[in-house]
Coordinates of C-alpha atoms and ligand atoms in Angstrom, one line a residue:
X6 CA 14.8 53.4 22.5
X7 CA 17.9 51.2 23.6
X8 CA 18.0 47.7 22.0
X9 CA 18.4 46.7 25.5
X10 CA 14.9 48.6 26.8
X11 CA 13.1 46.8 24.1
X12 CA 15.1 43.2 25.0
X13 CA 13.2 43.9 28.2
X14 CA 9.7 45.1 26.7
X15 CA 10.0 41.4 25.0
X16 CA 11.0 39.7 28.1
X17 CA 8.5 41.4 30.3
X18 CA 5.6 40.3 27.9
X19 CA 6.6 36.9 27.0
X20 CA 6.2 36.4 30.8
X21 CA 3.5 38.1 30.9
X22 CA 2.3 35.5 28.1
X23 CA 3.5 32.7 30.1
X24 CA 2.0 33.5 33.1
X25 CA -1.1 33.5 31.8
X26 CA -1.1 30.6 29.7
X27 CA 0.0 29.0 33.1
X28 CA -3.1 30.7 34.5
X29 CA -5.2 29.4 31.8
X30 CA -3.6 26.1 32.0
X31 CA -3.8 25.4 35.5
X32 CA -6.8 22.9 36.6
X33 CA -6.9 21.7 40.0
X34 CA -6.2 18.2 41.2
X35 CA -10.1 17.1 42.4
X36 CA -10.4 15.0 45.8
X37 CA -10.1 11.4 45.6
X38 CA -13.8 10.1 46.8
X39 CA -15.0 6.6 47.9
X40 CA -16.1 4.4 45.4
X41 CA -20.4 5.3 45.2
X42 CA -22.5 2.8 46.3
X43 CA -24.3 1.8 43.3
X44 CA -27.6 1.5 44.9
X45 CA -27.5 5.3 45.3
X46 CA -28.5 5.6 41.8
X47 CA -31.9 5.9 40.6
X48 CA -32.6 2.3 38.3
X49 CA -34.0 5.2 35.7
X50 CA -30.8 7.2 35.7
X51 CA -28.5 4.3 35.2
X52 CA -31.0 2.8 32.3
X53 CA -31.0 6.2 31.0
X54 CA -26.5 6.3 31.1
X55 CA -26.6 3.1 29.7
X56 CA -28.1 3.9 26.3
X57 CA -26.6 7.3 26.0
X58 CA -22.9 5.2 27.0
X59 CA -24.1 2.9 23.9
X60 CA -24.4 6.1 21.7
X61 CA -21.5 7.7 22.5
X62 CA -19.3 4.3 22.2
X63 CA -17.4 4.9 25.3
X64 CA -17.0 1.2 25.1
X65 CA -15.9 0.7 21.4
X66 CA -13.3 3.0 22.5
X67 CA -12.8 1.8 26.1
X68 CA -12.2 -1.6 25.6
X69 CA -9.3 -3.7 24.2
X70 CA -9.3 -6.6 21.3
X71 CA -10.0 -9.2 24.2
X72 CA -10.0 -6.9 26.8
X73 CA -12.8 -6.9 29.6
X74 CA -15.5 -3.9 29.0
X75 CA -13.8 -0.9 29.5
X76 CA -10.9 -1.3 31.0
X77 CA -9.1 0.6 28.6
X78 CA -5.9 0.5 26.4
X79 CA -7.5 0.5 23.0
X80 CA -4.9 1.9 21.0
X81 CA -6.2 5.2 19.3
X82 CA -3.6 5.7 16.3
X83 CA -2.6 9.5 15.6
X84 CA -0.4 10.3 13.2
X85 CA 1.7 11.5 15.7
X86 CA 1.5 8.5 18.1
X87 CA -0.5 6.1 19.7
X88 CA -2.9 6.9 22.7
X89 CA -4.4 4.8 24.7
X90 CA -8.3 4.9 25.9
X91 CA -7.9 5.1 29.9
X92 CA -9.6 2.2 32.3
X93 CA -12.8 4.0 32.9
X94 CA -14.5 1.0 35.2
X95 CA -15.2 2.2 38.8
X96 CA -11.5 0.9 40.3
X97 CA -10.5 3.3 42.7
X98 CA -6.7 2.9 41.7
X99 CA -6.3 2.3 38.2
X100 CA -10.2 3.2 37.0
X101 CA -12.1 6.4 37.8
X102 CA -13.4 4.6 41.2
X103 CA -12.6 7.8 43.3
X104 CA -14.1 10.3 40.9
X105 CA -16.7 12.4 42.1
X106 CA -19.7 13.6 39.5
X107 CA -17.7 16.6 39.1
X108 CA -14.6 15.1 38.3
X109 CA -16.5 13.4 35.8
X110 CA -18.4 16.1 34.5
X111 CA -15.0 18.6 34.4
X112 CA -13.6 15.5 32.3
X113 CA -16.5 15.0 29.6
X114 CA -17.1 19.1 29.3
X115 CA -13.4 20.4 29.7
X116 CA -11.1 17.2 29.0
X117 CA -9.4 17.7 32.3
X118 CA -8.6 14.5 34.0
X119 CA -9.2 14.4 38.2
X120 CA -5.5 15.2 38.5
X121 CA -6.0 18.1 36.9
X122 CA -4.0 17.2 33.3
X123 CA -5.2 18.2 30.3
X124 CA -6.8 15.2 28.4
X125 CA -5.8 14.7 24.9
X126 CA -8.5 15.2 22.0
X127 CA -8.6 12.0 20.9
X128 CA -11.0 11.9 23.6
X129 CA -14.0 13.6 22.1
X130 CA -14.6 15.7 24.7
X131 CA -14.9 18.5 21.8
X132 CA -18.2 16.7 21.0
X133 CA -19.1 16.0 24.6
X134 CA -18.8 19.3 26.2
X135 CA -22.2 20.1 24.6
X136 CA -24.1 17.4 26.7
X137 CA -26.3 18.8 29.6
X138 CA -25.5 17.9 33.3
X139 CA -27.7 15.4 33.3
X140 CA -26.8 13.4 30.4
X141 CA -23.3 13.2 31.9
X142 CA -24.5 12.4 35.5
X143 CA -26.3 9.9 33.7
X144 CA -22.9 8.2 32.1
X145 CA -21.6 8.9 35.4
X146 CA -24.4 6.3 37.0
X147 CA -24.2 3.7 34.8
X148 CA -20.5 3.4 34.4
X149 CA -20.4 3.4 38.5
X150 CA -23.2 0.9 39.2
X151 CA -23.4 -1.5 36.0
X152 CA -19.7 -1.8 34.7
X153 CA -17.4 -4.4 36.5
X154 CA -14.5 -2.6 38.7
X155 CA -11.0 -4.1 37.0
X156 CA -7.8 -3.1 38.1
X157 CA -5.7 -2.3 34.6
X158 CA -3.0 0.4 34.3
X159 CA -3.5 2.2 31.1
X160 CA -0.3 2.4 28.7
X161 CA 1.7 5.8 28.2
X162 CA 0.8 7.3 25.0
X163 CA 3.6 7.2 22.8
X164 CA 3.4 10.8 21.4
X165 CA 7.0 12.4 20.9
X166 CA 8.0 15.8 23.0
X167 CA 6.9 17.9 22.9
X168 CA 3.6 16.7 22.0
X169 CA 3.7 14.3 25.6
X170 CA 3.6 17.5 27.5
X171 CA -0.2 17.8 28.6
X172 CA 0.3 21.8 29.4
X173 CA 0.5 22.3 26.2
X174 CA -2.4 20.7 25.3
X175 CA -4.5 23.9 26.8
X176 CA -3.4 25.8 23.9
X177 CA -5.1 23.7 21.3
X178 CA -7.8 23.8 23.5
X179 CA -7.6 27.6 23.3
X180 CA -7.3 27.5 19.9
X181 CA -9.7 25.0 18.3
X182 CA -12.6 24.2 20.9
X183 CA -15.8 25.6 21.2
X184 CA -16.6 24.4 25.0
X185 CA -20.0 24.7 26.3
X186 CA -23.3 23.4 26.5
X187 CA -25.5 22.4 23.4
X188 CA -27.8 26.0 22.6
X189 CA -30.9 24.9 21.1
X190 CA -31.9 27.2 18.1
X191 CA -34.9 28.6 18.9
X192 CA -35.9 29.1 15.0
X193 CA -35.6 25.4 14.5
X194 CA -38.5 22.5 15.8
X195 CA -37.9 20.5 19.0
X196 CA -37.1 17.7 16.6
X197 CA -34.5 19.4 14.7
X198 CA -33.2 20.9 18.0
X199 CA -33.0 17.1 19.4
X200 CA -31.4 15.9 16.1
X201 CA -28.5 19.1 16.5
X202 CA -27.7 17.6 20.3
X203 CA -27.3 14.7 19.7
X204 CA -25.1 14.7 16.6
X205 CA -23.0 17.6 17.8
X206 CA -22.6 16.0 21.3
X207 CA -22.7 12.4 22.4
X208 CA -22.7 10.6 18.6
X209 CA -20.3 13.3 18.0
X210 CA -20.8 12.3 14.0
X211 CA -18.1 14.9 13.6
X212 CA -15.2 13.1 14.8
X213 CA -15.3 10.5 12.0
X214 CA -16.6 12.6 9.2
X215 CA -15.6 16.0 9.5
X216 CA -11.9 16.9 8.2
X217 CA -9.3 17.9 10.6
X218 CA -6.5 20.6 10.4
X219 CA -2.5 19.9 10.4
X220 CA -2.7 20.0 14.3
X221 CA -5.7 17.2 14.1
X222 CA -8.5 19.6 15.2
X223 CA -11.9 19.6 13.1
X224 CA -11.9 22.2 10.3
X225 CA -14.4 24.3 11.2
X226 CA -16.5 25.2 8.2
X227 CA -16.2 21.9 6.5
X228 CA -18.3 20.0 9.2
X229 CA -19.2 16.5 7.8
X230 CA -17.2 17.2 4.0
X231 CA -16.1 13.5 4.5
X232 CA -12.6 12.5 5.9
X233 CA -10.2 9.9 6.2
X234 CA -10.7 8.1 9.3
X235 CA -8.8 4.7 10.5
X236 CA -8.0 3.9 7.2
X237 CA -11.2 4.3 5.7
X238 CA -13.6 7.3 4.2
X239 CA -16.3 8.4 6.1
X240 CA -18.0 9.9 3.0
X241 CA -19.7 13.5 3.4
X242 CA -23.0 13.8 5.1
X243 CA -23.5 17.0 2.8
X244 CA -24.7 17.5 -0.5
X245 CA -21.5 16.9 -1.3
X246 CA -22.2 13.2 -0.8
X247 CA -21.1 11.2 -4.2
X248 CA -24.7 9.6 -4.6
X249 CA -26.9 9.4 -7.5
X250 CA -29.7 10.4 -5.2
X251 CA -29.3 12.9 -2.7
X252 CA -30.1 11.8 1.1
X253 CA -33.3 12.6 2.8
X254 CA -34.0 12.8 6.3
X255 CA -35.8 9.3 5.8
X256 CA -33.1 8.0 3.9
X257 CA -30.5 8.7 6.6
X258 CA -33.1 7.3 9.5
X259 CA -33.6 4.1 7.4
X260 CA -29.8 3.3 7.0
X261 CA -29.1 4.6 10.5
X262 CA -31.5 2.3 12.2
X263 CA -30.5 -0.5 9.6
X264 CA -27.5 -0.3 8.8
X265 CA -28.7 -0.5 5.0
X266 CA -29.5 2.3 3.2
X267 CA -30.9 1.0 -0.1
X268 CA -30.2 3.6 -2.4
X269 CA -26.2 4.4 -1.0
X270 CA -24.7 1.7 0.9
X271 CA -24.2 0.3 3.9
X272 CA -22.6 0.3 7.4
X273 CA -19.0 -1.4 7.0
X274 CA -15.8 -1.1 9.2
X275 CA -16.4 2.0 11.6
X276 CA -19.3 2.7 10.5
X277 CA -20.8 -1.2 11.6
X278 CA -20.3 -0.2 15.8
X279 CA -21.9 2.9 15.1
X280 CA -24.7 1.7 14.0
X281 CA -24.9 -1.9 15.5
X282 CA -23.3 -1.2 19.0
X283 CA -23.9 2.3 19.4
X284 CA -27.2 4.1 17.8
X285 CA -29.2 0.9 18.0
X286 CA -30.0 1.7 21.8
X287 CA -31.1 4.9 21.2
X288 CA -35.1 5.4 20.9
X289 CA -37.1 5.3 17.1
X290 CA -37.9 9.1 17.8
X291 CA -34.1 10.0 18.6
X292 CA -32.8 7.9 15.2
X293 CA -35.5 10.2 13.6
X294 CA -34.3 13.1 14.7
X295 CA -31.3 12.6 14.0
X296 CA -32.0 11.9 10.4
X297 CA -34.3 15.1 10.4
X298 CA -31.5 17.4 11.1
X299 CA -29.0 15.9 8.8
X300 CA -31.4 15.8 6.3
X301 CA -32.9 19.6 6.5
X302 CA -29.5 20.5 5.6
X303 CA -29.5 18.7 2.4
X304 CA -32.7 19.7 1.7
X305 CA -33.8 16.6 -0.7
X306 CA -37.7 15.1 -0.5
X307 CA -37.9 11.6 0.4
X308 CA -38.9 9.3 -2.6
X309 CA -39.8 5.9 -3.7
X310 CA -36.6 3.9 -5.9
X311 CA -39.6 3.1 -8.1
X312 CA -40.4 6.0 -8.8
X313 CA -37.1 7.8 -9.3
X314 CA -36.0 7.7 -12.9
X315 CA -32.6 8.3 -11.8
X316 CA -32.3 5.5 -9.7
X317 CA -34.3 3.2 -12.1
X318 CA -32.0 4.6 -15.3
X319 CA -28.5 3.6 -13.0
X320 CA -30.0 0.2 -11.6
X321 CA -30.5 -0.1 -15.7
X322 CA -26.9 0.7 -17.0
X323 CA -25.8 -1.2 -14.3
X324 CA -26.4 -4.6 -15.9
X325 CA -23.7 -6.6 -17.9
X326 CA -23.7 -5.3 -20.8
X327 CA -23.3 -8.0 -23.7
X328 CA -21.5 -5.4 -26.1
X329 CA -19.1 -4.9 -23.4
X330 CA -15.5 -6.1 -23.9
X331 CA -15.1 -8.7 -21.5
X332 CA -12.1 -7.7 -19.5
X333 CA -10.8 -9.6 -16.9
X334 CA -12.7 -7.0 -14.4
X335 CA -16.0 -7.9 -16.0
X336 CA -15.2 -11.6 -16.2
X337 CA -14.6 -11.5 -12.5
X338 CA -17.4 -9.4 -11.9
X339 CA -19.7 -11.8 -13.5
X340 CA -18.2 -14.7 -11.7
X341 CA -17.2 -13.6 -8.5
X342 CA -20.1 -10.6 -7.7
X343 CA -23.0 -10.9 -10.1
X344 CA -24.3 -14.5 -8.3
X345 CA -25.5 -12.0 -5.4
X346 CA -25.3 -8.5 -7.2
X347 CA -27.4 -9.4 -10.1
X348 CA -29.1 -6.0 -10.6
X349 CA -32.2 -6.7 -11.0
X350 CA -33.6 -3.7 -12.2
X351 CA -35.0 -3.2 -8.5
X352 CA -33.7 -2.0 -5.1
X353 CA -33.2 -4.8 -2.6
X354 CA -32.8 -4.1 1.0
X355 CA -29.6 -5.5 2.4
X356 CA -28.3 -6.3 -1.3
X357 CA -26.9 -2.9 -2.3
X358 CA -26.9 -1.8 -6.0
X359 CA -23.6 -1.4 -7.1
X360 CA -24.7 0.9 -9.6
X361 CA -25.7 3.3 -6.4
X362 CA -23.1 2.6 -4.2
X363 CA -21.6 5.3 -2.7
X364 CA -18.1 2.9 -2.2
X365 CA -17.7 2.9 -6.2
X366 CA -18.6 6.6 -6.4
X367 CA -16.0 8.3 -3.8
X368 CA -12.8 10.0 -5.0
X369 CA -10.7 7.0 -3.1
X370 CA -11.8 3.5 -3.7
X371 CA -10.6 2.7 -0.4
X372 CA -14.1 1.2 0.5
X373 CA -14.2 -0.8 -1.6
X374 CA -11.5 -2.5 -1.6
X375 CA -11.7 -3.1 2.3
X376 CA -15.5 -4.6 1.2
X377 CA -14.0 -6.3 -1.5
X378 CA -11.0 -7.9 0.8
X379 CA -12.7 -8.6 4.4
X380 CA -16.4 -9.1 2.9
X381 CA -18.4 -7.7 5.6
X382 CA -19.4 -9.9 8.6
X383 CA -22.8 -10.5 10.2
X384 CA -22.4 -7.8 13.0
X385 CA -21.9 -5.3 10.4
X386 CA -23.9 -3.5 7.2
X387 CA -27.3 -4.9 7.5
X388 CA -27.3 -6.4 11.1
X389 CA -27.3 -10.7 10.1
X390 CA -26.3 -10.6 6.3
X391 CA -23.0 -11.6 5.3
X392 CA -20.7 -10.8 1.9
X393 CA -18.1 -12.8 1.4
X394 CA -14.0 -12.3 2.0
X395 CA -12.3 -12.0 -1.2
X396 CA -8.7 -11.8 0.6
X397 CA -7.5 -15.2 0.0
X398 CA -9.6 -15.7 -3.6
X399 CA -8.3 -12.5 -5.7
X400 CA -5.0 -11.0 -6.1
X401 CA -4.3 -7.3 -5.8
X402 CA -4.3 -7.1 -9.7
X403 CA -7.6 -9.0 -9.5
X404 CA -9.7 -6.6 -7.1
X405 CA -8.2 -3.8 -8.9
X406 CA -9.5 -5.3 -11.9
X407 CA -13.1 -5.4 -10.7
X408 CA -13.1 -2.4 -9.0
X409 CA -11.8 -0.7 -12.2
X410 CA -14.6 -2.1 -13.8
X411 CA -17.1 -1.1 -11.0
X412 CA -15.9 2.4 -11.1
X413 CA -16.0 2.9 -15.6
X414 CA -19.4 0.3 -16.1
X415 CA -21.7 1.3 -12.8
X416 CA -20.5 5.0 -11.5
X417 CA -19.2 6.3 -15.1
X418 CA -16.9 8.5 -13.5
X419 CA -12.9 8.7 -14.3
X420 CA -10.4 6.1 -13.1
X421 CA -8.6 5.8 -10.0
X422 CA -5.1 5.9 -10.0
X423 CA -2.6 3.1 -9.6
X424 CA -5.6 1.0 -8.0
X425 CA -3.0 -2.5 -7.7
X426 CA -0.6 -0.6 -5.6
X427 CA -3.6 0.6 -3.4
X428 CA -4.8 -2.5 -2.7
X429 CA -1.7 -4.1 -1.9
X430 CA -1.6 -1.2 0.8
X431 CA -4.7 -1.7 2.0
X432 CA -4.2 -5.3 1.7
X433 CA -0.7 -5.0 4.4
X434 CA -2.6 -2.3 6.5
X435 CA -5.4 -5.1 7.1
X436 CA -8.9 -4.9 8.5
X437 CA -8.3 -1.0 9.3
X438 CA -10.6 -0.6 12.6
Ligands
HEC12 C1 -12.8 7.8 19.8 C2 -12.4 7.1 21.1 C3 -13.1 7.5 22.3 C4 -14.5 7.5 22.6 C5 -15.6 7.3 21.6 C6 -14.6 7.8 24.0 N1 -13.4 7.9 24.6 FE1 -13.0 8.3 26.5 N2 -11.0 8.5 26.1 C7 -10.4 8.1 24.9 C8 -9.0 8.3 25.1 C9 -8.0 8.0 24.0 C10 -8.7 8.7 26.4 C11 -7.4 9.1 27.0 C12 -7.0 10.5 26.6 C13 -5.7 10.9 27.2 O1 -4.9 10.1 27.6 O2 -5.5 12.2 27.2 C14 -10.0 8.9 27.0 C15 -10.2 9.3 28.3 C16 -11.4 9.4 28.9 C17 -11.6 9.8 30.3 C18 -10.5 10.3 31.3 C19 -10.1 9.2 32.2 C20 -8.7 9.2 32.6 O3 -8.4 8.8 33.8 O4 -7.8 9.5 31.8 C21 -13.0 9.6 30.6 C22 -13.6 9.9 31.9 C23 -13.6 9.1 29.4 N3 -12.7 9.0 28.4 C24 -14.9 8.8 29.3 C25 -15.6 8.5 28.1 C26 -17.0 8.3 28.0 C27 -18.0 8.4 29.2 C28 -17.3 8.0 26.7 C29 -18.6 7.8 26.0 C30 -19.6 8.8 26.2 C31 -16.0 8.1 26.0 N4 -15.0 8.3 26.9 C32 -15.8 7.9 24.6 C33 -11.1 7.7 23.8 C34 -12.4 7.7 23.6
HEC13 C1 -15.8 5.9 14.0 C2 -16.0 6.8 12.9 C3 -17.5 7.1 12.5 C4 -18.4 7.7 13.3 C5 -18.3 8.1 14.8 C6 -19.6 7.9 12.4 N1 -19.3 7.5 11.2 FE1 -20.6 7.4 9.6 N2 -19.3 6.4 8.5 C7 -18.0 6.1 8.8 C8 -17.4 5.4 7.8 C9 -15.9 4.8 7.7 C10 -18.3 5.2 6.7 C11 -18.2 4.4 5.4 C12 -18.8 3.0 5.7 C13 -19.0 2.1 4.4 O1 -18.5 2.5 3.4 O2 -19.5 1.0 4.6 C14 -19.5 5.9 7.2 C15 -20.7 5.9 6.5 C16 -21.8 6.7 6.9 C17 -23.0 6.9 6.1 C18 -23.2 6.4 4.7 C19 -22.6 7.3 3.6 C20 -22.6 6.8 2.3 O3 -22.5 7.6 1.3 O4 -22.8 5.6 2.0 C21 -23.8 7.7 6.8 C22 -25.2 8.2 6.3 C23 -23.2 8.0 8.1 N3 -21.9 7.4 8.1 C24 -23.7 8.8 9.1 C25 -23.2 8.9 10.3 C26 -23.8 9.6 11.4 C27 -25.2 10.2 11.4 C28 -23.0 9.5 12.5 C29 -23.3 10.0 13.9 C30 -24.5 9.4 14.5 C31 -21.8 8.8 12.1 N4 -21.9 8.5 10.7 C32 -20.7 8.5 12.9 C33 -17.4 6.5 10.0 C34 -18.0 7.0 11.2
HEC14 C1 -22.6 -14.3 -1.6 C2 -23.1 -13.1 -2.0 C3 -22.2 -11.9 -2.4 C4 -21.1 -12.0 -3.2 C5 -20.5 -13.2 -4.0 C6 -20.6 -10.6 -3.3 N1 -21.3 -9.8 -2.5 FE1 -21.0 -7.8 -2.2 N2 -22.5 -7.8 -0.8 C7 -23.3 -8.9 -0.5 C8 -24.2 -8.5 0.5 C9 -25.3 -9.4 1.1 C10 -23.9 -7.2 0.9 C11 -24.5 -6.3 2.0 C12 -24.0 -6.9 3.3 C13 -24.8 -6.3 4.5 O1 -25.6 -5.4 4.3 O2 -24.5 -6.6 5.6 C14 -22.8 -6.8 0.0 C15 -22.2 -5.5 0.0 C16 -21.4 -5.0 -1.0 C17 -20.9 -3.7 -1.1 C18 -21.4 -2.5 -0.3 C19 -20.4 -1.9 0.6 C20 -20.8 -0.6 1.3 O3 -20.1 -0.2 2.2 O4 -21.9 0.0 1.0 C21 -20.1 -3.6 -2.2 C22 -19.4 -2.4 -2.8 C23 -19.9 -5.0 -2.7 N3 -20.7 -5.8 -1.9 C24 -19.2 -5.4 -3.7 C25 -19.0 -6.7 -4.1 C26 -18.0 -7.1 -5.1 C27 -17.2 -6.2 -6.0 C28 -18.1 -8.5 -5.2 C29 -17.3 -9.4 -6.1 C30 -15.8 -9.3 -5.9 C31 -19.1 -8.9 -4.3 N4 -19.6 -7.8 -3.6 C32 -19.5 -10.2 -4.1 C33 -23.3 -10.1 -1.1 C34 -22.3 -10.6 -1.9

């Protein structure tokens, strides 16, 4: 064969390839429609969007430090730019006003915006392609009859070339989502089934705690290992959790519902909306279920701390030792902590053991230094119980000091490195979320 017959083999299939990845690409422009009138809505269907909305924290998302409720321009940091959450209030111009249901639906199933562009995953449309229809009709309602139309341009995303060009954003589609409805597994109870939807699709759990690949898509086959997520950990919801005491399906209900689960921790930075803003409207039987299918994968009963000699022998070694050397981390601890986490030998709701902590027991200490530094405020952890600040009290060598001493006295497990230069990171990167 000529070189120049096989130059044209190559050219005649890399347009081939390009014309169907244009094919593939392609996603019509929807018609514009007039705004709905909100009374068309069924009062049940838009009670019904309004607590899935909550659970899927469209508005955590969808709404700017003092901006009004979902108007949009959060910043969503990547680490290869910054997108912004659109306006998604019913403004025909600069909201999703003239979006029909389907527009809508094409949006939260296909992450294709009514103009046809490819939406950018920071959207978790990867988690929400698995809601039903109605669940997203539902949204659909609510957002159209209950939230306040406001006219606010959302910001260009600031994501170099070629990563700004939304074509291409059909190929990581191609590559890394699994579109489609939730399929219930027909081997598994209703319960279990519920549990699956619901983490899977509109909590999409995933996004926060699952790790994600070079090109920022969820590794699939890791789900829920733990990851890195605005500068804190989301710690594995597998048995690869750090605990002492593996969780049970009642263990993740209790904090879930709570915000406090007595035996690990409790629900700081991210993790507060989630609980407080997001899963709190959902139903008893839905926080259940939810717990019910996390937990069937870990497999562990659901005990009493009384009667757990693991628990009991931490809470134990978790006292101040009088033998102990009296380092500045232990001086500190005993000054600045032990007024309020005095180990009492028990497990106190809302007053976590540091001896069980999950923050002391993770491979970063990141966690804990945020706790340590911001405190945690009364919207967060246990929903109305406050820890103190320690930002403007203890220097960097100070928290790394009792944090040191947290991680050799209470979880026994090998040092962290350089922890001072961590938390001075931490310290600059502030509040993280
Ligand atoms: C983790 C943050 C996050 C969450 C949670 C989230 N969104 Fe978004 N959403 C975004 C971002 C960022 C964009 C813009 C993506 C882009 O520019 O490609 C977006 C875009 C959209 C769009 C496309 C609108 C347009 O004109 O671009 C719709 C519709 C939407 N979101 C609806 C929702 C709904 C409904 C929920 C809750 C069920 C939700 N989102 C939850 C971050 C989020
Ligand atoms: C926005 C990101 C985000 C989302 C979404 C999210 N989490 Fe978390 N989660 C976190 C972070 C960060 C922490 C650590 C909080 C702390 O240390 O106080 C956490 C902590 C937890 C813990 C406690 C782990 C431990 O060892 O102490 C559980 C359990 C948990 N999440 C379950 C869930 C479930 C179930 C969902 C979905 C319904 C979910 N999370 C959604 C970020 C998230
Ligand atoms: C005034 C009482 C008080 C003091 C002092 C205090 N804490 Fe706390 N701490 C709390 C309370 C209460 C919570 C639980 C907050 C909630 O559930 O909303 C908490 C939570 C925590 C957590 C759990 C974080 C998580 O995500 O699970 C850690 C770790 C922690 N404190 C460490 C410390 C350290 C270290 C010190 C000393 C530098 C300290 N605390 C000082 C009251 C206090």
């Amino acid at each position: 064969m000529s070189p120049r017959f096989l130059l044209s083999i190559v050219a005649v299939v890399v347009i081939a390839g390009l014309a169907g990845f244009g094919f593939y690409a392609y996603r019509p422009s929807l018609p514009v429609v007039t705004v709905v009138e909100p009374s068309s809505f069924s009062p049940d269907m838009v009670e019904k969007g309004r607590i899935l909305a909550a659970a899927g924290y469209c508005a955590t998302c969808h709404t700017a430090a003092g901006g009004q409720s979902y108007a949009g321009n959060y910043p969503v940091e990547t680490g290869f730019g910054t997108i912004y959450a659109s306006n998604i209030t019913p403004d025909p111009v600069t909201g999703i006003g003239g979006w029909s249901p389907a527009a809508f639906r094409r949006a939260m199933h296909d992450g294709v915006r009514r103009d046809g562009a490819h939406l950018l995953p920071a959207f978790p449309f990867d988690h929400f392609t698995k809601m039903t229809d109605e669940d997203v009709d539902a949204i659909y309602a609510y957002l159209m009859a209950r939230v306040a139309p406001v006219a606010e341009k959302t910001r260009d995303n600031t994501l170099p070339f070629p990563l700004n060009q939304r074509i291409l954003q059909a190929g990581w589609k191609l590559l890394f989502v699994d579109f489609g409805r939730y399929r219930p597994d027909p081997g598994k109870s209703a319960q279990w089934n519920r549990g699956a939807y619901l983490v899977e699709g509109v909590t999409h759990c995933g996004a926060c705690h699952t790790p994600r690949n070079l090109l920022g898509a969820e590794k699939t086959g890791e789900a829920y290992a733990g990851a890195p997520i605005d500068k804190w950990i989301a710690p594995a919801l597998t048995a690869a959790n750090p605990s002492v005491v593996p969780w049970s399906a009642a263990d993740f209900t209790r904090y879930l519902a709570t915000g406090s689960g007595v035996y690990h921790g409790i629900a700081a930075g991210p993790m507060g909306p989630v609980v407080h803003a997001g899963l709190r409207e959902l139903p008893r039987s839905d926080i259940e279920a939810i717990g019910a299918y996390l937990g069937a994968a870990i497999g562990a009963p659901d005990t009493n701390p009384a009667d757990n000699p693991v628990v009991m022998a931490s809470l134990k070694a978790g006292r101040l030792d009088p033998a102990y050397r009296r380092d500045l981390g232990e001086r500190l601890y005993a000054t600045a902590c032990a007024a309020c986490h005095y180990n009492a030998s028990t497990v106190v709701e809302g007053r976590p053991e540091l001896a069980i902590n999950s923050s002391a027991r993770l491979a970063e200490p990141t966690n804990l230094i945020h706790v340590i530094l911001d405190g945690v405020d009364a919207k967060n952890g246990t929903g109305g119980i406050v820890m103190p600040a320690f930002r403007h009290a203890l220097s960097d060598a100070q928290i790394a000091a009792v944090a040191a001493y947290l991680r050799e006295t209470r979880a026994k497990l090998a040092p962290w490195p350089e922890l001072a230069a961590q938390v001075a990171r931490i310290r600059a990167e502030g509040a993280g979320h």
